[in-house]
PDB file of C-alpha atoms in Angstrom:
ATOM      1  CA  ALA A  46      -3.451  -9.644  17.225  1.00  0.00           C
ATOM      2  CA  GLU A  47      -6.924 -11.127  16.958  1.00  0.00           C
ATOM      3  CA  PRO A  48      -9.595 -10.013  14.469  1.00  0.00           C
ATOM      4  CA  GLY A  49     -11.170  -6.773  15.686  1.00  0.00           C
ATOM      5  CA  ASP A  50      -8.237  -5.694  17.870  1.00  0.00           C
ATOM      6  CA  THR A  51      -7.007  -2.105  17.734  1.00  0.00           C
ATOM      7  CA  LEU A  52      -3.302  -1.397  17.249  1.00  0.00           C
ATOM      8  CA  HIS A  53      -2.091   2.008  18.430  1.00  0.00           C
ATOM      9  CA  VAL A  54       1.101   3.019  16.607  1.00  0.00           C
ATOM     10  CA  ALA A  55       3.432   5.817  17.691  1.00  0.00           C
ATOM     11  CA  GLY A  56       4.898   8.251  15.224  1.00  0.00           C
ATOM     12  CA  GLY A  57       8.114   7.091  13.580  1.00  0.00           C
ATOM     13  CA  VAL A  58       9.505   5.351  10.512  1.00  0.00           C
ATOM     14  CA  TYR A  59       8.722   1.641  10.232  1.00  0.00           C
ATOM     15  CA  PHE A  60      10.520  -0.750   7.871  1.00  0.00           C
ATOM     16  CA  GLY A  61       8.117  -3.660   8.376  1.00  0.00           C
ATOM     17  CA  ILE A  62       8.382  -7.198   9.743  1.00  0.00           C
ATOM     18  CA  ARG A  63      11.830  -7.529  11.335  1.00  0.00           C
ATOM     19  CA  ASP A  64      12.824  -4.453   9.304  1.00  0.00           C
ATOM     20  CA  ARG A  65      12.417  -6.461   6.080  1.00  0.00           C
ATOM     21  CA  GLY A  66      10.531  -3.887   4.062  1.00  0.00           C
ATOM     22  CA  TYR A  67       6.904  -5.006   4.302  1.00  0.00           C
ATOM     23  CA  ILE A  68       4.058  -5.571   6.751  1.00  0.00           C
ATOM     24  CA  GLU A  69       1.561  -8.438   6.602  1.00  0.00           C
ATOM     25  CA  VAL A  70      -1.712  -7.957   8.444  1.00  0.00           C
ATOM     26  CA  ARG A  71      -2.867 -11.567   8.835  1.00  0.00           C
ATOM     27  CA  VAL A  72      -6.338 -10.742  10.223  1.00  0.00           C
ATOM     28  CA  PRO A  73      -8.448  -7.582  10.001  1.00  0.00           C
ATOM     29  CA  VAL A  74      -7.638  -5.129  12.771  1.00  0.00           C
ATOM     30  CA  THR A  75      -7.892  -1.394  13.322  1.00  0.00           C
ATOM     31  CA  MET A  76      -4.518   0.334  12.884  1.00  0.00           C
ATOM     32  CA  LEU A  77      -4.380   3.878  14.254  1.00  0.00           C
ATOM     33  CA  GLY A  78      -1.204   5.872  13.628  1.00  0.00           C
ATOM     34  CA  GLY A  79      -0.068   9.247  14.895  1.00  0.00           C
ATOM     35  CA  TYR A  80       0.414   8.660  18.623  1.00  0.00           C
ATOM     36  CA  SER A  81       3.024  10.418  20.723  1.00  0.00           C
ATOM     37  CA  GLU A  82       5.826   8.252  22.178  1.00  0.00           C
ATOM     38  CA  ASP A  83       3.951   7.882  25.478  1.00  0.00           C
ATOM     39  CA  PHE A  84       0.609   7.276  23.685  1.00  0.00           C
ATOM     40  CA  ALA A  85      -0.973  10.150  25.623  1.00  0.00           C
ATOM     41  CA  VAL A  86      -1.919  12.076  22.472  1.00  0.00           C
ATOM     42  CA  ARG A  87      -2.986  11.041  18.982  1.00  0.00           C
ATOM     43  CA  ASP A  88      -2.131  13.641  16.359  1.00  0.00           C
ATOM     44  CA  PRO A  89      -1.053  12.222  12.963  1.00  0.00           C
ATOM     45  CA  LEU A  90       0.198  15.654  11.827  1.00  0.00           C
ATOM     46  CA  ALA A  91       2.440  16.162  14.872  1.00  0.00           C
ATOM     47  CA  ASN A  92       3.470  12.489  15.070  1.00  0.00           C
ATOM     48  CA  PRO A  93       3.737  11.203  11.477  1.00  0.00           C
ATOM     49  CA  THR A  94       3.661   7.408  11.294  1.00  0.00           C
ATOM     50  CA  LEU A  95       5.480   6.247   8.173  1.00  0.00           C
ATOM     51  CA  ILE A  96       5.632   2.825   6.605  1.00  0.00           C
ATOM     52  CA  GLN A  97       8.778   3.691   4.658  1.00  0.00           C
ATOM     53  CA  PRO A  98      11.260   0.859   4.147  1.00  0.00           C
ATOM     54  CA  THR A  99      14.570   1.453   2.429  1.00  0.00           C
ATOM     55  CA  ASN A 100      15.764  -0.298  -0.703  1.00  0.00           C
ATOM     56  CA  GLU A 101      18.286  -2.219   1.422  1.00  0.00           C
ATOM     57  CA  SER A 102      15.705  -3.385   3.986  1.00  0.00           C
ATOM     58  CA  VAL A 103      13.453  -4.786   1.263  1.00  0.00           C
ATOM     59  CA  GLY A 104      16.250  -6.991  -0.051  1.00  0.00           C
ATOM     60  CA  ASN A 105      14.857  -9.775  -2.183  1.00  0.00           C
ATOM     61  CA  SER A 106      11.370  -9.869  -0.597  1.00  0.00           C
ATOM     62  CA  ARG A 107       9.791  -7.610  -3.262  1.00  0.00           C
ATOM     63  CA  ASN A 108       6.415  -7.613  -1.456  1.00  0.00           C
ATOM     64  CA  PRO A 109       3.760  -4.866  -1.242  1.00  0.00           C
ATOM     65  CA  LEU A 110       4.388  -2.424   1.602  1.00  0.00           C
ATOM     66  CA  LEU A 111       1.264  -3.535   3.481  1.00  0.00           C
ATOM     67  CA  THR A 112      -0.875  -6.611   2.766  1.00  0.00           C
ATOM     68  CA  LEU A 113      -4.191  -7.656   4.290  1.00  0.00           C
ATOM     69  CA  LYS A 114      -3.931 -11.456   4.157  1.00  0.00           C
ATOM     70  CA  SER A 115      -7.306 -12.682   5.404  1.00  0.00           C
ATOM     71  CA  SER A 116     -10.769 -11.347   6.175  1.00  0.00           C
ATOM     72  CA  GLN A 117     -14.205 -12.847   6.706  1.00  0.00           C
ATOM     73  CA  ALA A 118     -17.711 -11.454   6.355  1.00  0.00           C
ATOM     74  CA  GLY A 119     -18.552  -9.308   9.370  1.00  0.00           C
ATOM     75  CA  GLN A 120     -14.900  -8.440  10.066  1.00  0.00           C
ATOM     76  CA  ARG A 121     -13.411  -4.976   9.558  1.00  0.00           C
ATOM     77  CA  PHE A 122      -9.969  -3.668   8.588  1.00  0.00           C
ATOM     78  CA  VAL A 123      -9.195  -0.006   9.306  1.00  0.00           C
ATOM     79  CA  LEU A 124      -6.053   1.935   8.373  1.00  0.00           C
ATOM     80  CA  ASP A 125      -6.146   5.467   9.771  1.00  0.00           C
ATOM     81  CA  GLY A 126      -3.378   8.036  10.142  1.00  0.00           C
ATOM     82  CA  PHE A 127      -0.453   6.489   8.224  1.00  0.00           C
ATOM     83  CA  ILE A 128       1.937   7.620   5.523  1.00  0.00           C
ATOM     84  CA  VAL A 129       2.578   4.701   3.158  1.00  0.00           C
ATOM     85  CA  ASP A 130       5.715   5.734   1.232  1.00  0.00           C
ATOM     86  CA  ALA A 131       7.575   3.477  -1.202  1.00  0.00           C
ATOM     87  CA  GLY A 132       9.970   6.215  -2.274  1.00  0.00           C
ATOM     88  CA  MET A 133      13.004   4.909  -0.402  1.00  0.00           C
ATOM     89  CA  ARG A 134      12.707   1.406  -1.857  1.00  0.00           C
ATOM     90  CA  ASN A 135      12.468   2.576  -5.444  1.00  0.00           C
ATOM     91  CA  ALA A 136      15.498   2.860  -7.726  1.00  0.00           C
ATOM     92  CA  TYR A 137      16.168   6.176  -9.436  1.00  0.00           C
ATOM     93  CA  SER A 138      18.390   7.172 -12.330  1.00  0.00           C
ATOM     94  CA  ASP A 139      21.681   8.759 -11.380  1.00  0.00           C
ATOM     95  CA  LYS A 140      21.785  10.628 -14.716  1.00  0.00           C
ATOM     96  CA  GLU A 141      18.366  11.103 -16.370  1.00  0.00           C
ATOM     97  CA  GLY A 142      15.385  13.229 -15.431  1.00  0.00           C
ATOM     98  CA  TRP A 143      17.024  15.126 -12.607  1.00  0.00           C
ATOM     99  CA  PRO A 144      15.598  18.670 -12.469  1.00  0.00           C
ATOM    100  CA  GLU A 145      17.375  21.233 -10.347  1.00  0.00           C
ATOM    101  CA  GLY A 146      16.229  21.129  -6.733  1.00  0.00           C
ATOM    102  CA  VAL A 147      14.887  17.548  -6.944  1.00  0.00           C
ATOM    103  CA  GLU A 148      16.493  14.887  -4.737  1.00  0.00           C
ATOM    104  CA  THR A 149      16.675  12.116  -7.341  1.00  0.00           C
ATOM    105  CA  GLY A 150      16.601  11.358 -11.017  1.00  0.00           C
ATOM    106  CA  ARG A 151      13.584   9.771 -12.666  1.00  0.00           C
ATOM    107  CA  LEU A 152      12.037   6.564 -11.334  1.00  0.00           C
ATOM    108  CA  LEU A 153      13.607   3.474 -12.893  1.00  0.00           C
ATOM    109  CA  LEU A 154      11.124   0.802 -13.913  1.00  0.00           C
ATOM    110  CA  PRO A 155      11.636  -2.691 -12.467  1.00  0.00           C
ATOM    111  CA  THR A 156      12.903  -3.900 -15.852  1.00  0.00           C
ATOM    112  CA  GLU A 157      15.545  -1.186 -16.216  1.00  0.00           C
ATOM    113  CA  LYS A 158      19.217  -1.448 -15.319  1.00  0.00           C
ATOM    114  CA  VAL A 159      19.941   0.157 -11.961  1.00  0.00           C
ATOM    115  CA  PRO A 160      23.065   1.860 -10.610  1.00  0.00           C
ATOM    116  CA  THR A 161      25.611  -0.445  -8.958  1.00  0.00           C
ATOM    117  CA  GLY A 162      24.739  -1.322  -5.369  1.00  0.00           C
ATOM    118  CA  ILE A 163      21.043  -0.433  -5.734  1.00  0.00           C
ATOM    119  CA  LEU A 164      18.249  -2.999  -5.977  1.00  0.00           C
ATOM    120  CA  PRO A 165      15.556  -2.643  -8.670  1.00  0.00           C
ATOM    121  CA  THR A 166      12.315  -0.809  -7.998  1.00  0.00           C
ATOM    122  CA  VAL A 167       9.687  -2.962  -6.286  1.00  0.00           C
ATOM    123  CA  ASP A 168       6.739  -3.085  -8.688  1.00  0.00           C
ATOM    124  CA  LYS A 169       4.080  -3.835  -6.052  1.00  0.00           C
ATOM    125  CA  PRO A 170       1.257  -1.757  -4.577  1.00  0.00           C
ATOM    126  CA  GLY A 171       1.473   0.202  -1.357  1.00  0.00           C
ATOM    127  CA  LEU A 172      -1.553  -1.556   0.173  1.00  0.00           C
ATOM    128  CA  PHE A 173      -2.583  -4.908  -1.275  1.00  0.00           C
ATOM    129  CA  ILE A 174      -5.833  -6.688  -0.415  1.00  0.00           C
ATOM    130  CA  GLU A 175      -5.263 -10.367  -1.199  1.00  0.00           C
ATOM    131  CA  ASN A 176      -8.092 -12.145  -2.971  1.00  0.00           C
ATOM    132  CA  VAL A 177      -8.493 -14.453   0.025  1.00  0.00           C
ATOM    133  CA  ALA A 178      -9.144 -11.302   2.062  1.00  0.00           C
ATOM    134  CA  SER A 179     -12.079 -10.325  -0.072  1.00  0.00           C
ATOM    135  CA  ALA A 180     -14.935 -10.352   2.443  1.00  0.00           C
ATOM    136  CA  GLY A 181     -15.719  -7.975   5.271  1.00  0.00           C
ATOM    137  CA  ASP A 182     -15.436  -4.204   5.499  1.00  0.00           C
ATOM    138  CA  VAL A 183     -12.427  -2.020   4.719  1.00  0.00           C
ATOM    139  CA  LEU A 184     -11.984   1.610   5.782  1.00  0.00           C
ATOM    140  CA  LEU A 185      -8.966   3.622   4.649  1.00  0.00           C
ATOM    141  CA  GLN A 186      -9.020   7.170   5.974  1.00  0.00           C
ATOM    142  CA  ASN A 187      -6.655  10.019   6.822  1.00  0.00           C
ATOM    143  CA  ASN A 188      -3.672   8.377   5.114  1.00  0.00           C
ATOM    144  CA  VAL A 189      -1.089   9.430   2.535  1.00  0.00           C
ATOM    145  CA  PHE A 190      -0.041   6.998  -0.202  1.00  0.00           C
ATOM    146  CA  ILE A 191       3.062   8.218  -1.987  1.00  0.00           C
ATOM    147  CA  ASN A 192       5.704   7.009  -4.459  1.00  0.00           C
ATOM    148  CA  CYS A 193       4.236   3.553  -5.044  1.00  0.00           C
ATOM    149  CA  ALA A 194       5.721   2.134  -8.237  1.00  0.00           C
ATOM    150  CA  MET A 195       2.462   0.352  -8.983  1.00  0.00           C
ATOM    151  CA  TYR A 196      -0.951   1.144  -7.472  1.00  0.00           C
ATOM    152  CA  ALA A 197      -1.287   2.878  -4.123  1.00  0.00           C
ATOM    153  CA  VAL A 198      -4.204   0.559  -3.183  1.00  0.00           C
ATOM    154  CA  HIS A 199      -4.913  -2.621  -5.149  1.00  0.00           C
ATOM    155  CA  GLY A 200      -6.894  -5.814  -4.678  1.00  0.00           C
ATOM    156  CA  GLY A 201     -10.109  -7.745  -4.923  1.00  0.00           C
ATOM    157  CA  HIS A 202     -13.220  -7.443  -2.789  1.00  0.00           C
ATOM    158  CA  LYS A 203     -16.063  -9.952  -2.683  1.00  0.00           C
ATOM    159  CA  GLN A 204     -18.560  -8.553  -0.201  1.00  0.00           C
ATOM    160  CA  GLY A 205     -18.946  -5.856   2.388  1.00  0.00           C
ATOM    161  CA  SER A 206     -18.065  -2.184   2.133  1.00  0.00           C
ATOM    162  CA  PHE A 207     -14.821  -0.677   0.867  1.00  0.00           C
ATOM    163  CA  ILE A 208     -14.577   2.970   1.911  1.00  0.00           C
ATOM    164  CA  ILE A 209     -11.679   5.236   0.982  1.00  0.00           C
ATOM    165  CA  ARG A 210     -12.017   8.784   2.283  1.00  0.00           C
ATOM    166  CA  ASN A 211      -9.879  11.769   3.192  1.00  0.00           C
ATOM    167  CA  ASN A 212      -6.652  10.261   1.810  1.00  0.00           C
ATOM    168  CA  VAL A 213      -3.922  11.864  -0.272  1.00  0.00           C
ATOM    169  CA  PHE A 214      -2.399  10.064  -3.284  1.00  0.00           C
ATOM    170  CA  VAL A 215       0.828  11.463  -4.756  1.00  0.00           C
ATOM    171  CA  ALA A 216       3.244  10.140  -7.415  1.00  0.00           C
ATOM    172  CA  ASN A 217       1.862   6.611  -7.678  1.00  0.00           C
ATOM    173  CA  ARG A 218       2.999   5.329 -11.080  1.00  0.00           C
ATOM    174  CA  MET A 219       0.040   3.234 -12.322  1.00  0.00           C
ATOM    175  CA  ALA A 220      -2.960   4.652 -10.450  1.00  0.00           C
ATOM    176  CA  ALA A 221      -4.141   5.621  -6.998  1.00  0.00           C
ATOM    177  CA  ILE A 222      -6.741   2.873  -6.540  1.00  0.00           C
ATOM    178  CA  GLU A 223      -7.840  -0.316  -8.263  1.00  0.00           C
ATOM    179  CA  ILE A 224     -10.359  -2.400  -6.343  1.00  0.00           C
ATOM    180  CA  PHE A 225     -12.246  -5.012  -8.328  1.00  0.00           C
ATOM    181  CA  GLY A 226     -15.057  -7.443  -7.543  1.00  0.00           C
ATOM    182  CA  THR A 227     -14.209 -11.083  -6.911  1.00  0.00           C
ATOM    183  CA  GLY A 228     -16.368 -14.196  -6.817  1.00  0.00           C
ATOM    184  CA  GLY A 229     -19.839 -14.420  -8.268  1.00  0.00           C
ATOM    185  CA  LYS A 230     -20.747 -15.630 -11.722  1.00  0.00           C
ATOM    186  CA  LYS A 231     -18.590 -15.005 -14.737  1.00  0.00           C
ATOM    187  CA  GLY A 232     -19.995 -12.806 -17.452  1.00  0.00           C
ATOM    188  CA  PRO A 233     -21.064 -14.007 -20.892  1.00  0.00           C
ATOM    189  CA  ARG A 234     -18.422 -15.391 -23.237  1.00  0.00           C
ATOM    190  CA  GLY A 235     -17.720 -14.206 -26.734  1.00  0.00           C
ATOM    191  CA  PRO A 236     -18.946 -11.063 -28.463  1.00  0.00           C
ATOM    192  CA  LEU A 237     -22.281  -9.648 -27.451  1.00  0.00           C
ATOM    193  CA  GLU A 238     -24.866  -8.663 -30.021  1.00  0.00           C
ATOM    194  CA  GLU A 239     -25.196  -4.932 -30.318  1.00  0.00           C
ATOM    195  CA  GLU A 240     -28.521  -3.193 -30.489  1.00  0.00           C
ATOM    196  CA  GLU A 241     -29.172  -1.383 -33.726  1.00  0.00           C
ATOM    197  CA  LEU A 242     -29.810   2.288 -33.242  1.00  0.00           C
TER     198      LEU A 242
END
């Protein structure tokens, strides 16, 4: 895809590049999920589009679910109508924190011992904006970010707009969103004098 292209994605469960547990968006594009199989209708509720790799598909890659790799001023990245779910690639206790009616035990941290045959939890965000992709505009709307063992959305942004609206964030361990400024001048060093009151 070229910068500015629109990708129409049918409902389904996607494991990522060659089913390896992650997706890299190398240039800013518009990604619209929720299409029917024949692409005649777009309805994200009727045609859920999940980025939901399994623990096995992730293997040793340990990457964020979705990464924007590059963006320039004047370019725009849009993610609209997706469910970004890291739940299947996390490791869960087979003994602790398992309330009745819940599918799994508690989330195991990446540093904890995991049950035999299961890979550790991937401690990466659901959507990661690389620092090199810090210019341009970003719009995240009508998405669900769930079960990310780190942040749901994380990264640096140098210039342009960063709009997050009408999304749902559930069970993301660290926080829903952390977007920080990049570039520019560094702040003052050392302690600052405080005004006397």
